[in-house]
mmCIF file of C-alpha atoms in Angstrom:
data_model
loop_
_atom_site.group_PDB
_atom_site.id
_atom_site.type_symbol
_atom_site.label_atom_id
_atom_site.label_comp_id
_atom_site.label_asym_id
_atom_site.label_seq_id
_atom_site.Cartn_x
_atom_site.Cartn_y
_atom_site.Cartn_z
ATOM 1 C CA UNK A 1 145.823 79.553 67.896
ATOM 2 C CA UNK A 2 144.883 82.701 65.965
ATOM 3 C CA UNK A 3 142.778 85.503 67.390
ATOM 4 C CA UNK A 4 139.986 84.638 64.949
ATOM 5 C CA UNK A 5 139.902 81.050 66.182
ATOM 6 C CA UNK A 6 139.937 82.192 69.820
ATOM 7 C CA UNK A 7 137.033 84.568 69.154
ATOM 8 C CA UNK A 8 135.088 81.744 67.543
ATOM 9 C CA UNK A 9 135.612 79.491 70.565
ATOM 10 C CA UNK A 10 135.209 82.213 73.237
ATOM 11 C CA UNK A 11 132.860 84.960 71.956
ATOM 12 C CA UNK A 12 133.947 88.478 72.822
ATOM 13 C CA UNK A 13 131.363 90.195 75.044
ATOM 14 C CA UNK A 14 131.069 93.886 74.222
ATOM 15 C CA UNK A 15 129.444 96.261 76.676
ATOM 16 C CA UNK A 16 126.834 98.402 74.900
ATOM 17 C CA UNK A 17 127.320 102.144 74.968
ATOM 18 C CA UNK A 18 125.399 103.784 77.800
ATOM 19 C CA UNK A 19 124.477 107.308 78.839
ATOM 20 C CA UNK A 20 122.496 109.399 81.347
ATOM 21 C CA UNK A 21 122.884 107.173 84.424
ATOM 22 C CA UNK A 22 120.659 107.911 87.434
ATOM 23 C CA UNK A 23 120.971 106.094 90.764
ATOM 24 C CA UNK A 24 117.810 104.676 92.331
ATOM 25 C CA UNK A 25 117.233 104.305 96.065
ATOM 26 C CA UNK A 26 117.720 100.523 95.792
ATOM 27 C CA UNK A 27 121.216 101.070 94.268
ATOM 28 C CA UNK A 28 120.150 100.040 90.782
ATOM 29 C CA UNK A 29 121.036 102.453 87.991
ATOM 30 C CA UNK A 30 118.633 103.649 85.335
ATOM 31 C CA UNK A 31 120.286 104.635 82.080
ATOM 32 C CA UNK A 32 119.996 104.373 78.326
ATOM 33 C CA UNK A 33 121.896 101.808 76.293
ATOM 34 C CA UNK A 34 122.503 101.816 72.552
ATOM 35 C CA UNK A 35 120.646 98.958 70.896
ATOM 36 C CA UNK A 36 121.959 97.897 67.469
ATOM 37 C CA UNK A 37 118.470 98.032 65.941
ATOM 38 C CA UNK A 38 116.390 100.348 68.113
ATOM 39 C CA UNK A 39 118.906 103.014 69.037
ATOM 40 C CA UNK A 40 118.926 104.390 72.566
ATOM 41 C CA UNK A 41 116.560 102.487 74.862
ATOM 42 C CA UNK A 42 115.909 102.704 78.637
ATOM 43 C CA UNK A 43 117.675 100.135 80.789
ATOM 44 C CA UNK A 44 118.012 99.387 84.502
ATOM 45 C CA UNK A 45 121.375 97.962 85.531
ATOM 46 C CA UNK A 46 121.981 96.123 88.783
ATOM 47 C CA UNK A 47 125.000 94.516 90.399
ATOM 48 C CA UNK A 48 122.693 91.658 91.400
ATOM 49 C CA UNK A 49 120.899 91.349 88.066
ATOM 50 C CA UNK A 50 119.929 87.819 87.055
ATOM 51 C CA UNK A 51 121.149 88.636 83.557
ATOM 52 C CA UNK A 52 124.856 89.125 82.886
ATOM 53 C CA UNK A 53 124.201 92.229 80.792
ATOM 54 C CA UNK A 54 122.681 94.083 83.744
ATOM 55 C CA UNK A 55 125.671 93.277 85.947
ATOM 56 C CA UNK A 56 128.088 94.184 83.145
ATOM 57 C CA UNK A 57 126.583 97.600 82.467
ATOM 58 C CA UNK A 58 126.299 98.363 86.194
ATOM 59 C CA UNK A 59 129.991 97.546 86.643
ATOM 60 C CA UNK A 60 130.942 99.639 83.608
ATOM 61 C CA UNK A 61 129.065 102.685 84.873
ATOM 62 C CA UNK A 62 130.636 102.417 88.329
ATOM 63 C CA UNK A 63 134.113 101.867 86.867
ATOM 64 C CA UNK A 64 133.782 104.940 84.648
ATOM 65 C CA UNK A 65 133.999 107.219 87.668
ATOM 66 C CA UNK A 66 131.234 109.375 86.210
ATOM 67 C CA UNK A 67 129.070 111.165 88.739
ATOM 68 C CA UNK A 68 125.735 109.379 89.052
ATOM 69 C CA UNK A 69 123.046 111.735 90.333
ATOM 70 C CA UNK A 70 120.287 110.302 92.537
ATOM 71 C CA UNK A 71 116.819 110.026 91.057
ATOM 72 C CA UNK A 72 114.687 112.977 92.087
ATOM 73 C CA UNK A 73 111.052 112.005 92.554
ATOM 74 C CA UNK A 74 108.675 114.827 91.531
ATOM 75 C CA UNK A 75 106.956 116.513 94.464
ATOM 76 C CA UNK A 76 103.535 115.674 93.042
ATOM 77 C CA UNK A 77 104.436 111.981 92.983
ATOM 78 C CA UNK A 78 105.819 112.142 96.529
ATOM 79 C CA UNK A 79 102.656 113.868 97.735
ATOM 80 C CA UNK A 80 100.425 111.296 96.056
ATOM 81 C CA UNK A 81 102.378 108.459 97.676
ATOM 82 C CA UNK A 82 102.179 110.143 101.079
ATOM 83 C CA UNK A 83 98.397 110.478 100.786
ATOM 84 C CA UNK A 84 98.153 106.800 99.864
ATOM 85 C CA UNK A 85 100.319 105.889 102.868
ATOM 86 C CA UNK A 86 98.044 107.916 105.145
ATOM 87 C CA UNK A 87 94.928 106.214 103.746
ATOM 88 C CA UNK A 88 96.516 102.793 104.247
ATOM 89 C CA UNK A 89 97.517 103.641 107.825
ATOM 90 C CA UNK A 90 93.999 104.909 108.583
ATOM 91 C CA UNK A 91 92.491 101.677 107.272
ATOM 92 C CA UNK A 92 94.954 99.648 109.330
ATOM 93 C CA UNK A 93 94.152 101.605 112.505
ATOM 94 C CA UNK A 94 90.408 101.125 112.011
ATOM 95 C CA UNK A 95 90.934 97.434 111.293
ATOM 96 C CA UNK A 96 93.018 97.069 114.475
ATOM 97 C CA UNK A 97 90.064 98.331 116.520
ATOM 98 C CA UNK A 98 89.624 100.247 119.756
ATOM 99 C CA UNK A 99 90.941 98.927 123.095
ATOM 100 C CA UNK A 100 88.126 99.175 125.627
ATOM 101 C CA UNK A 101 87.417 97.997 129.206
ATOM 102 C CA UNK A 102 84.473 95.596 129.298
ATOM 103 C CA UNK A 103 82.464 93.951 132.096
ATOM 104 C CA UNK A 104 84.382 91.573 134.308
ATOM 105 C CA UNK A 105 87.414 93.863 134.482
ATOM 106 C CA UNK A 106 88.390 92.653 131.030
ATOM 107 C CA UNK A 107 90.283 94.698 128.470
ATOM 108 C CA UNK A 108 89.309 93.751 124.947
ATOM 109 C CA UNK A 109 89.160 95.366 121.519
ATOM 110 C CA UNK A 110 86.045 96.746 119.862
ATOM 111 C CA UNK A 111 86.151 96.165 116.123
ATOM 112 C CA UNK A 112 85.698 99.348 114.092
ATOM 113 C CA UNK A 113 86.083 98.234 110.474
ATOM 114 C CA UNK A 114 84.010 100.636 108.335
ATOM 115 C CA UNK A 115 82.696 97.997 105.947
ATOM 116 C CA UNK A 116 81.883 95.366 108.579
ATOM 117 C CA UNK A 117 81.396 96.867 112.039
ATOM 118 C CA UNK A 118 80.179 100.447 111.636
ATOM 119 C CA UNK A 119 76.584 99.524 110.756
ATOM 120 C CA UNK A 120 76.463 97.015 113.617
ATOM 121 C CA UNK A 121 77.681 99.577 116.157
ATOM 122 C CA UNK A 122 75.177 102.132 114.885
ATOM 123 C CA UNK A 123 72.354 99.612 115.236
ATOM 124 C CA UNK A 124 73.433 98.769 118.781
ATOM 125 C CA UNK A 125 73.595 102.472 119.668
ATOM 126 C CA UNK A 126 70.033 103.038 118.453
ATOM 127 C CA UNK A 127 68.736 99.923 120.203
ATOM 128 C CA UNK A 128 70.464 100.907 123.455
ATOM 129 C CA UNK A 129 68.814 104.324 123.451
ATOM 130 C CA UNK A 130 65.411 102.784 122.779
ATOM 131 C CA UNK A 131 65.891 100.377 125.691
ATOM 132 C CA UNK A 132 67.029 103.176 127.988
ATOM 133 C CA UNK A 133 63.955 105.214 127.062
ATOM 134 C CA UNK A 134 61.823 102.164 127.890
ATOM 135 C CA UNK A 135 63.422 102.030 131.341
ATOM 136 C CA UNK A 136 65.568 98.932 130.821
ATOM 137 C CA UNK A 137 68.595 98.792 133.155
ATOM 138 C CA UNK A 138 69.598 95.132 132.977
ATOM 139 C CA UNK A 139 72.472 93.595 131.024
ATOM 140 C CA UNK A 140 70.182 92.588 128.182
ATOM 141 C CA UNK A 141 72.433 93.562 125.278
ATOM 142 C CA UNK A 142 75.338 91.588 123.868
ATOM 143 C CA UNK A 143 78.447 92.482 121.908
ATOM 144 C CA UNK A 144 81.118 90.245 120.410
ATOM 145 C CA UNK A 145 84.588 91.761 120.773
ATOM 146 C CA UNK A 146 87.688 91.056 118.704
ATOM 147 C CA UNK A 147 88.696 88.214 121.023
ATOM 148 C CA UNK A 148 85.434 86.515 119.961
ATOM 149 C CA UNK A 149 84.167 86.858 123.532
ATOM 150 C CA UNK A 150 80.514 87.869 123.864
ATOM 151 C CA UNK A 151 79.865 90.429 126.604
ATOM 152 C CA UNK A 152 76.524 91.248 128.236
ATOM 153 C CA UNK A 153 75.983 94.998 128.638
ATOM 154 C CA UNK A 154 73.316 97.298 129.985
ATOM 155 C CA UNK A 155 71.871 99.924 127.640
ATOM 156 C CA UNK A 156 73.937 102.595 129.440
ATOM 157 C CA UNK A 157 77.115 100.562 128.989
ATOM 158 C CA UNK A 158 76.342 100.011 125.315
ATOM 159 C CA UNK A 159 75.701 103.715 124.776
ATOM 160 C CA UNK A 160 79.041 104.568 126.395
ATOM 161 C CA UNK A 161 80.806 101.939 124.278
ATOM 162 C CA UNK A 162 79.301 103.019 120.956
ATOM 163 C CA UNK A 163 79.924 106.685 121.764
ATOM 164 C CA UNK A 164 83.574 105.834 122.476
ATOM 165 C CA UNK A 165 83.826 103.916 119.194
ATOM 166 C CA UNK A 166 82.398 106.900 117.329
ATOM 167 C CA UNK A 167 84.913 109.253 118.969
ATOM 168 C CA UNK A 168 87.706 106.781 118.226
ATOM 169 C CA UNK A 169 86.885 106.806 114.524
ATOM 170 C CA UNK A 170 86.432 110.587 114.442
ATOM 171 C CA UNK A 171 89.857 111.070 116.052
ATOM 172 C CA UNK A 172 91.510 108.825 113.460
ATOM 173 C CA UNK A 173 89.751 110.619 110.617
ATOM 174 C CA UNK A 174 90.791 114.000 112.027
ATOM 175 C CA UNK A 175 94.381 112.789 112.247
ATOM 176 C CA UNK A 176 94.332 111.638 108.624
ATOM 177 C CA UNK A 177 92.895 114.980 107.481
ATOM 178 C CA UNK A 178 95.552 116.928 109.392
ATOM 179 C CA UNK A 179 98.313 114.818 107.882
ATOM 180 C CA UNK A 180 96.892 115.246 104.382
ATOM 181 C CA UNK A 181 96.704 118.996 104.966
ATOM 182 C CA UNK A 182 100.366 118.901 105.999
ATOM 183 C CA UNK A 183 101.193 117.028 102.787
ATOM 184 C CA UNK A 184 99.356 119.654 100.739
ATOM 185 C CA UNK A 185 101.155 122.490 102.541
ATOM 186 C CA UNK A 186 104.588 120.898 102.077
ATOM 187 C CA UNK A 187 103.882 120.254 98.400
ATOM 188 C CA UNK A 188 102.730 123.849 97.857
ATOM 189 C CA UNK A 189 105.850 125.161 99.612
ATOM 190 C CA UNK A 190 108.123 122.876 97.606
ATOM 191 C CA UNK A 191 109.483 121.535 100.906
ATOM 192 C CA UNK A 192 110.764 118.076 100.022
ATOM 193 C CA UNK A 193 112.273 117.498 103.487
ATOM 194 C CA UNK A 194 109.010 118.276 105.268
ATOM 195 C CA UNK A 195 107.093 116.062 102.861
ATOM 196 C CA UNK A 196 109.429 113.124 103.391
ATOM 197 C CA UNK A 197 109.120 113.508 107.175
ATOM 198 C CA UNK A 198 105.328 113.105 107.262
ATOM 199 C CA UNK A 199 104.207 109.672 108.451
ATOM 200 C CA UNK A 200 101.197 108.274 110.301
ATOM 201 C CA UNK A 201 103.231 108.602 113.506
ATOM 202 C CA UNK A 202 103.820 112.324 112.965
ATOM 203 C CA UNK A 203 102.508 114.380 115.870
ATOM 204 C CA UNK A 204 99.377 116.098 114.577
ATOM 205 C CA UNK A 205 99.461 118.978 117.036
ATOM 206 C CA UNK A 206 99.414 122.443 115.491
ATOM 207 C CA UNK A 207 102.974 123.083 116.664
ATOM 208 C CA UNK A 208 104.315 119.973 114.944
ATOM 209 C CA UNK A 209 102.563 120.522 111.632
ATOM 210 C CA UNK A 210 102.906 124.309 111.457
#
């Protein structure tokens, strides 16, 4: 069988020309490939690509032995992502609520979601102070905790609880501000390592963030 006949039966697959490979953190490779009509176009090659072309180009780049530099994310992009991560962690912490000891030697969680619980806690704090001023000392106030249990509290107990919830939120906000300040400082200093190291779990003491 001639080569022409073989080619007609089994089409020859030609790997497009490629250039400027850059390795991504997920091991895919961004590059440019030469399209027959559009010239050089961006392409992402992967060893696990669903399309054969992606696997083929990935294998060709690896087999070439050419150095493939890692993708360098701009500091401004890293900083923006870090700020978004901090905001998301703050929201998650507020949504998780504040552990708090309640009557009956019960540990429960006070809900502190800004869009759902903050106004309710503020209203309870005002009501508790009005009742205290009126001389009320009985457990005449009620609060539903995260467990869905309703607790009876005195005005003094409610004041202590709402004050604690306020301090809880203020502490979380202060932590988020300190972390964002650390992000800004690392970005200004061009310190990529310091920027990468900042997470919600970073110690926000002055010594740690200095």
